[in-house]
Structures are given as structure tokens and as C-alpha cells.
mmCIF file of N, CA and C in Angstrom:
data_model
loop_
_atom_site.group_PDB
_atom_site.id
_atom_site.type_symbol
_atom_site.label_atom_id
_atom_site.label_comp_id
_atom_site.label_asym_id
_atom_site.label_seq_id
_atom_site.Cartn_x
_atom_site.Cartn_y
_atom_site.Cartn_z
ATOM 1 N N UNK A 1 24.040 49.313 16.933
ATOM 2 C CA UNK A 1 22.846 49.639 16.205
ATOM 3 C C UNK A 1 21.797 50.185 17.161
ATOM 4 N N UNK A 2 21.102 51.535 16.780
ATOM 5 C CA UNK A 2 20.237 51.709 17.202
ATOM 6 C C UNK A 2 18.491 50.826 17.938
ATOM 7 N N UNK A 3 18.095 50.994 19.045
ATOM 8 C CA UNK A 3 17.100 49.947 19.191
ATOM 9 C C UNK A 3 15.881 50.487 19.659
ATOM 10 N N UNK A 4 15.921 51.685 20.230
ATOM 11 C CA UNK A 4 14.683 52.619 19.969
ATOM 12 C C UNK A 4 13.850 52.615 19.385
ATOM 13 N N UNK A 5 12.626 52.478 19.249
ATOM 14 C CA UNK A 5 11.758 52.499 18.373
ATOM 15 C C UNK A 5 11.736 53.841 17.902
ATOM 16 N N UNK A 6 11.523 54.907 18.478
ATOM 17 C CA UNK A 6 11.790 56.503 18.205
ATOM 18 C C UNK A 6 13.176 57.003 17.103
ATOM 19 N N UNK A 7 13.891 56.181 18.070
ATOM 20 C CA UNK A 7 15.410 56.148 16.883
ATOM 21 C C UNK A 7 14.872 55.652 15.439
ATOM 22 N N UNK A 8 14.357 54.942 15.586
ATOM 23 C CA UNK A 8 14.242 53.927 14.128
ATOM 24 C C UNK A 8 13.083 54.892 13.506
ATOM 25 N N UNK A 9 12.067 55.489 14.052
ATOM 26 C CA UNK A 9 11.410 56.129 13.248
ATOM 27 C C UNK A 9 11.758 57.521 12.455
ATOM 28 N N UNK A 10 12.615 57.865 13.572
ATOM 29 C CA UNK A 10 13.036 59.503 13.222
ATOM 30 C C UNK A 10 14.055 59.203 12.414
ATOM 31 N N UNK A 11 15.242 57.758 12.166
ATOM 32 C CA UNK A 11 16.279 57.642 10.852
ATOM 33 C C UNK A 11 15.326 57.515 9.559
ATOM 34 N N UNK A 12 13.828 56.645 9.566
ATOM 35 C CA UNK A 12 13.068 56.322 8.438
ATOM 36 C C UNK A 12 12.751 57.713 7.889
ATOM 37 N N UNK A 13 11.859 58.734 8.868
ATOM 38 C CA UNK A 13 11.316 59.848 8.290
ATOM 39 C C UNK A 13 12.751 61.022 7.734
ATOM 40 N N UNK A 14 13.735 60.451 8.047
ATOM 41 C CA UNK A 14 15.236 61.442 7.884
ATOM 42 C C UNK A 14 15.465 60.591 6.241
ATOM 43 N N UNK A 15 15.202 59.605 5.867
ATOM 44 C CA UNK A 15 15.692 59.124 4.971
ATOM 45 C C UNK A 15 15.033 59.265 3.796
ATOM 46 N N UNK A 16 14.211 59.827 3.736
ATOM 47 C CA UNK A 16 13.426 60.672 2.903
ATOM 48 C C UNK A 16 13.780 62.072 2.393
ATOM 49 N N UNK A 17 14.902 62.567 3.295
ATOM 50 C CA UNK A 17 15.424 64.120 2.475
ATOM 51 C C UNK A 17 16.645 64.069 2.239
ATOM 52 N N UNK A 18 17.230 62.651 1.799
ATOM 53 C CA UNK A 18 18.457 62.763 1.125
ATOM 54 C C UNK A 18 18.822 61.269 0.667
ATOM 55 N N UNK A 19 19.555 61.035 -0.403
ATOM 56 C CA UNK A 19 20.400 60.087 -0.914
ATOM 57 C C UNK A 19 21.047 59.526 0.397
ATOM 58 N N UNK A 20 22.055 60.428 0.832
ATOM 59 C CA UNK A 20 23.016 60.117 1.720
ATOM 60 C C UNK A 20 21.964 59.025 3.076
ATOM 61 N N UNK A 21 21.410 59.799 3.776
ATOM 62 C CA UNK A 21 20.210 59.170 4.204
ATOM 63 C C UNK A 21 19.608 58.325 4.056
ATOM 64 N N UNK A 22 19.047 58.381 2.862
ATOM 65 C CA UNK A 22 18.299 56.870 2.193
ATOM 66 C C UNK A 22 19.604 55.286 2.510
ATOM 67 N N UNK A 23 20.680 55.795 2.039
ATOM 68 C CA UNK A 23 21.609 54.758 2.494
ATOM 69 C C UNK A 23 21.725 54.722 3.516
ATOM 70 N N UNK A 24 21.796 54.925 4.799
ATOM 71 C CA UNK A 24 22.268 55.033 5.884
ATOM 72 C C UNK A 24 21.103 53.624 6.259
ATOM 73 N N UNK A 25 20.153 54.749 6.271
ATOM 74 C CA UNK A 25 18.026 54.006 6.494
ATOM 75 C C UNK A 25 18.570 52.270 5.853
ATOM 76 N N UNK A 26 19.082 52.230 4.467
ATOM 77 C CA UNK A 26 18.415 51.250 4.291
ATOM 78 C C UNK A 26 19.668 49.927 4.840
ATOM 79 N N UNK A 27 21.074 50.649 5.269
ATOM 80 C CA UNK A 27 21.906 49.668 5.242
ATOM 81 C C UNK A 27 21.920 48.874 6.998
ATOM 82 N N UNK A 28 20.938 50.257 8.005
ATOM 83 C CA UNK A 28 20.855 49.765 8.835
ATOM 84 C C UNK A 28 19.381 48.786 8.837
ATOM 85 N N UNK A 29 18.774 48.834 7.845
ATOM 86 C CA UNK A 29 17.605 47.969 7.866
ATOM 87 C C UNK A 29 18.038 46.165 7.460
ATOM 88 N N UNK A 30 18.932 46.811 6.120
ATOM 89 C CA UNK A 30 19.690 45.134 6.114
ATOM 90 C C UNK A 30 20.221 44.147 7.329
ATOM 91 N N UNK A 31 21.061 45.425 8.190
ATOM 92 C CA UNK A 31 22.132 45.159 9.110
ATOM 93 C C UNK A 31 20.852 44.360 10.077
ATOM 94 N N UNK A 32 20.064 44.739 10.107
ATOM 95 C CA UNK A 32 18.546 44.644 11.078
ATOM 96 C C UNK A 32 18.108 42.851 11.072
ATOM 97 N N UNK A 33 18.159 42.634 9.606
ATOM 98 C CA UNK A 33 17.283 41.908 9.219
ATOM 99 C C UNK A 33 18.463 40.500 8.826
ATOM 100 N N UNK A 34 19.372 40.664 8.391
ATOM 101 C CA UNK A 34 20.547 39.887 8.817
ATOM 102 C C UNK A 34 21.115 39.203 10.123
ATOM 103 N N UNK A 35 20.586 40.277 11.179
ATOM 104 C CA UNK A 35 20.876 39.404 12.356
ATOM 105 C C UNK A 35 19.848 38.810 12.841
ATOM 106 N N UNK A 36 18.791 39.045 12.261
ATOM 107 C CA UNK A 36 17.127 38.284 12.855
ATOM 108 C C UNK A 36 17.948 36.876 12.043
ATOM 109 N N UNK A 37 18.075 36.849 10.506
ATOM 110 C CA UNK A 37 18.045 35.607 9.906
ATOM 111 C C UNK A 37 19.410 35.398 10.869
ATOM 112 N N UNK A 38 20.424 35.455 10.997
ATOM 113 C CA UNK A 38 21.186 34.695 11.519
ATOM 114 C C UNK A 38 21.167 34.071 12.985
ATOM 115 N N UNK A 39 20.283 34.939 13.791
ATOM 116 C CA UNK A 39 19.469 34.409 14.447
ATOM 117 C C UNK A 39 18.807 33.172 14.691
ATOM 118 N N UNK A 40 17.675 33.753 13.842
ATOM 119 C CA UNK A 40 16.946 32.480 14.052
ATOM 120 C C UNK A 40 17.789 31.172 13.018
ATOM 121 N N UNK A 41 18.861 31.285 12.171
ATOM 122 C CA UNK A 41 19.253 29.620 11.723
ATOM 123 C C UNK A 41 20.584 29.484 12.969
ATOM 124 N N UNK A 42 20.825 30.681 13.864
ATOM 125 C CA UNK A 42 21.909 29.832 15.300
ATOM 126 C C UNK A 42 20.621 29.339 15.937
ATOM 127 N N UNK A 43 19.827 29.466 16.054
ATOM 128 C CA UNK A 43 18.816 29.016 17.580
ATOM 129 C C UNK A 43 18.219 27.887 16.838
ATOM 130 N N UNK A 44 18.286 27.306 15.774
ATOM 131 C CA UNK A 44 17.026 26.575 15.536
ATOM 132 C C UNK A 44 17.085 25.806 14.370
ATOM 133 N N UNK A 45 17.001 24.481 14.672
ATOM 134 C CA UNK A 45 17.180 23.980 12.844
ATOM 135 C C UNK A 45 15.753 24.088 12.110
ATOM 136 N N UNK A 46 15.629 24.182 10.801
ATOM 137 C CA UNK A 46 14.863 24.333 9.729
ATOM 138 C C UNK A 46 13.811 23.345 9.784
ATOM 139 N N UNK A 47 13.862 22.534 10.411
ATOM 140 C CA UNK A 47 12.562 21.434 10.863
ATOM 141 C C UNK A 47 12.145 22.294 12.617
ATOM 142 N N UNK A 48 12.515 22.751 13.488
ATOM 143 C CA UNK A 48 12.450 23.079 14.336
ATOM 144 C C UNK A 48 11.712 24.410 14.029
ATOM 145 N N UNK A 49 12.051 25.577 12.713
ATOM 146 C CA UNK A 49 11.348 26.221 12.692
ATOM 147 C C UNK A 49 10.116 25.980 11.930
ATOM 148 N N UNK A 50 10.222 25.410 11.128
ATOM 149 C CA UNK A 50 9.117 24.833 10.275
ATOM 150 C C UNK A 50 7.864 24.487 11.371
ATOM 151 N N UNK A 51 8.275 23.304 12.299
ATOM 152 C CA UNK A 51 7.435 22.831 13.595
ATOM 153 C C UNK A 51 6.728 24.313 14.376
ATOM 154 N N UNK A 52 6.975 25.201 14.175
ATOM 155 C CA UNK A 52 7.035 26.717 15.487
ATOM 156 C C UNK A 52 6.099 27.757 14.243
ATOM 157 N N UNK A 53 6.316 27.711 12.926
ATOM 158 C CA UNK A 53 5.256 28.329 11.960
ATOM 159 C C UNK A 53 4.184 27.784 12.252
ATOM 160 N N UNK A 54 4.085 26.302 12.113
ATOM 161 C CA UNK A 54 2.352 25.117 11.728
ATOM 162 C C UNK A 54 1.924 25.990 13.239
ATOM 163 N N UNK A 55 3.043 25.845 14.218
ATOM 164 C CA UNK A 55 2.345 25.754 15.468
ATOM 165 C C UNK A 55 1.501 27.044 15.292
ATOM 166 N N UNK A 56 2.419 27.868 15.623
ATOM 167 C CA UNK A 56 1.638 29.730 15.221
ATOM 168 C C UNK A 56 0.806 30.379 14.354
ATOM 169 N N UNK A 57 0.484 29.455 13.480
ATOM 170 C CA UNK A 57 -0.698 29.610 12.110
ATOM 171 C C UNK A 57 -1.642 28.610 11.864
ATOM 172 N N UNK A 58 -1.966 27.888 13.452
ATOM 173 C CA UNK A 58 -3.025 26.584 12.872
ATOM 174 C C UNK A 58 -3.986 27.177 12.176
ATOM 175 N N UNK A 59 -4.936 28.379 12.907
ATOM 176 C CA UNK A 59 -5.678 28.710 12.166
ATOM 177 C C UNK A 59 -5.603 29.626 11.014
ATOM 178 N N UNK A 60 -4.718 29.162 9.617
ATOM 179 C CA UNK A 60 -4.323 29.864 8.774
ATOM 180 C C UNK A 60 -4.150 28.551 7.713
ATOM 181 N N UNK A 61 -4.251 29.111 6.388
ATOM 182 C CA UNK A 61 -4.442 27.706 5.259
ATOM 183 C C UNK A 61 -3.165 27.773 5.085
ATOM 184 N N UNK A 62 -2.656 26.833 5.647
ATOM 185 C CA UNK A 62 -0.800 26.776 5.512
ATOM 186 C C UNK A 62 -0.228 25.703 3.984
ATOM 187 N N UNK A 63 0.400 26.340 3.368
ATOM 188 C CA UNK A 63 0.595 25.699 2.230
ATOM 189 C C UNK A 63 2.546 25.282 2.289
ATOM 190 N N UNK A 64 2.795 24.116 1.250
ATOM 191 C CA UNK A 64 3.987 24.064 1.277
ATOM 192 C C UNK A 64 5.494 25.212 0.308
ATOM 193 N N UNK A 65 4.476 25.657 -0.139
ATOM 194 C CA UNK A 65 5.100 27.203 -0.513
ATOM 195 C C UNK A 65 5.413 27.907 0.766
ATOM 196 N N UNK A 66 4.202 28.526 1.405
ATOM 197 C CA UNK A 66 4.383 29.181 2.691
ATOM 198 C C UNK A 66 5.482 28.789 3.310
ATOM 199 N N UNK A 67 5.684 27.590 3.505
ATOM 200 C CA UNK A 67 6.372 26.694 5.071
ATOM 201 C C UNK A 67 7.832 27.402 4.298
ATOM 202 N N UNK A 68 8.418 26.509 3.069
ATOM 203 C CA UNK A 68 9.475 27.126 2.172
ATOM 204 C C UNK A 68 9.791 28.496 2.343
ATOM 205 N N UNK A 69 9.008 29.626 1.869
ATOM 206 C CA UNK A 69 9.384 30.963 1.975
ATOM 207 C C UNK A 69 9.652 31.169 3.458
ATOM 208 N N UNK A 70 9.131 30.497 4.591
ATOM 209 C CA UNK A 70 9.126 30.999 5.639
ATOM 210 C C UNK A 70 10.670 31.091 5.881
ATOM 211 N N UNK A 71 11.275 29.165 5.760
ATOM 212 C CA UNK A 71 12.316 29.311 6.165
ATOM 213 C C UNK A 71 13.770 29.600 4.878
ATOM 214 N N UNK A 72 13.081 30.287 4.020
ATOM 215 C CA UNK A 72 14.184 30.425 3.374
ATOM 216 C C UNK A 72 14.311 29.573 2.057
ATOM 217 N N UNK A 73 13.706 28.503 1.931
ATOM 218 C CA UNK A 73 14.192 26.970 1.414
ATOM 219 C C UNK A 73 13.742 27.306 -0.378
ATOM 220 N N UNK A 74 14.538 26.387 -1.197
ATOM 221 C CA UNK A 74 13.375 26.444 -2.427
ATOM 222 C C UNK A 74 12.701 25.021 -1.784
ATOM 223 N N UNK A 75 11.293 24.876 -2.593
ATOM 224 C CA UNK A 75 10.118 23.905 -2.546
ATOM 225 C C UNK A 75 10.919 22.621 -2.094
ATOM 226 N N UNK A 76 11.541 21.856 -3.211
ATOM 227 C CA UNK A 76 12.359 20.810 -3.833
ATOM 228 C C UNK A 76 12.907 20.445 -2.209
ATOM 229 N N UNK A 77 14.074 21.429 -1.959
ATOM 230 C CA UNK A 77 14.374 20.844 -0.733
ATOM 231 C C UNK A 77 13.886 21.164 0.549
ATOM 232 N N UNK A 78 13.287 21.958 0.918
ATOM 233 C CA UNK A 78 12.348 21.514 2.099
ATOM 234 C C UNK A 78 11.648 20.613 2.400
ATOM 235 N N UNK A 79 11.490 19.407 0.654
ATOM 236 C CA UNK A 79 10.626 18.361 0.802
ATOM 237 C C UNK A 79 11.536 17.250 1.118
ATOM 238 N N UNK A 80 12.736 17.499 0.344
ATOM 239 C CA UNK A 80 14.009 16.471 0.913
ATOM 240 C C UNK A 80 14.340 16.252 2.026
ATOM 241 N N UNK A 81 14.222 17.486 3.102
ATOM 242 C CA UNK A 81 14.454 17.553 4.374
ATOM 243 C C UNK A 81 12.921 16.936 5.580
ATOM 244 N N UNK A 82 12.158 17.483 4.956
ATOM 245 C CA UNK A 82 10.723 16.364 5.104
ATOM 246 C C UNK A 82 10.957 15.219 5.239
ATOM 247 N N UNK A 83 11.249 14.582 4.465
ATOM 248 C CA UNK A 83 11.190 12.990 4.455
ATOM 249 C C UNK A 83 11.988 12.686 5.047
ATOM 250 N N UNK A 84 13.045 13.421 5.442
ATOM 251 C CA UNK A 84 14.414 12.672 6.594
ATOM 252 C C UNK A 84 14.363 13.107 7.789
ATOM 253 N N UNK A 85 13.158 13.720 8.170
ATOM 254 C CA UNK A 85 12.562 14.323 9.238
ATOM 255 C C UNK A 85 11.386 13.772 9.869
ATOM 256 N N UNK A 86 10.906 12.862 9.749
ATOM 257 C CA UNK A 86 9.010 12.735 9.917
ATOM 258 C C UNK A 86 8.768 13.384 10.759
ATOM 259 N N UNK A 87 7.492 13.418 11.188
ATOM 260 C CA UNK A 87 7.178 14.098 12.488
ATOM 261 C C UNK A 87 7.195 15.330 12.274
#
């Protein structure tokens, strides 16, 4: 996969004058964003990232929606995993 920032801009502005293109743009954007998430759940458990959001947004009104979307979770169980977590 491309890692250029230049690369990545000149496939975005290319993906604009064709179908064929537009797929290309968007399957390497998935491909992109698939290895961030798989990423970050090899490096890190879901209380570990949860802990690394609060840290990076103290000054931000952090809600338990937020924390959820961050890592993926519905509400329900991020709160399950809460309580078997303290701290």
C-alpha cells in the first residue's frame, strides 16, 4: 500500500474522474483503516484504550457514548467490561 502523502492525494483527486477509480480510492481507504483497527485491538486491550482516550481528552466533556464509539463497543457492554475492570 501506498504511504506517501502525495500518493494518497493524487489517488483521492484521480478518483473523482472515474468509477473505476472511485473503487480503487475507496478500497485502498478501507484497506487503510482496517489495519489502523486491527492495530490498535493487537497492541491494546479495550480498557487500555479506553484509559489512553480519558488520558488525551481531559480537557474535553467526555461522555460514555464517546468512550463506546471510540472503541468500537455498543454502550451495554463497555459498561460490562467497566465493572470487571475498576480503575
Amino acid at each position: 500500500m501506498m504511504e506517501h502523502p502525495c500518493q494518497w492525494a493524487e489517488l483521492q483527486k484521480d478518483s473523482l474522474s472515474s468509477v473505476t477509480a472511485m473503487k480503487k480510492w475507496i478500497g485502498l481507504m478501507i484497506g487503510k483503516a482496517a489495519d489502523c483497527v486491527y492495530s490498535l485491538e493487537k497492541n491494546s486491550s479495550v480498557v487500555d484504550r479506553v484509559k489512553q482516550y480519558i488520558r488525551q481528552n481531559l480537557n474535553e466533556d467526555i461522555n460514555r457514548d464517546a468512550l463506546a464509539a471510540h472503541v468500537y463497543l455498543n454502550l451495554e457492554y463497555l459498561s460490562h467490561i467497566e465493572k470487571n475492570h475498576p480503575g
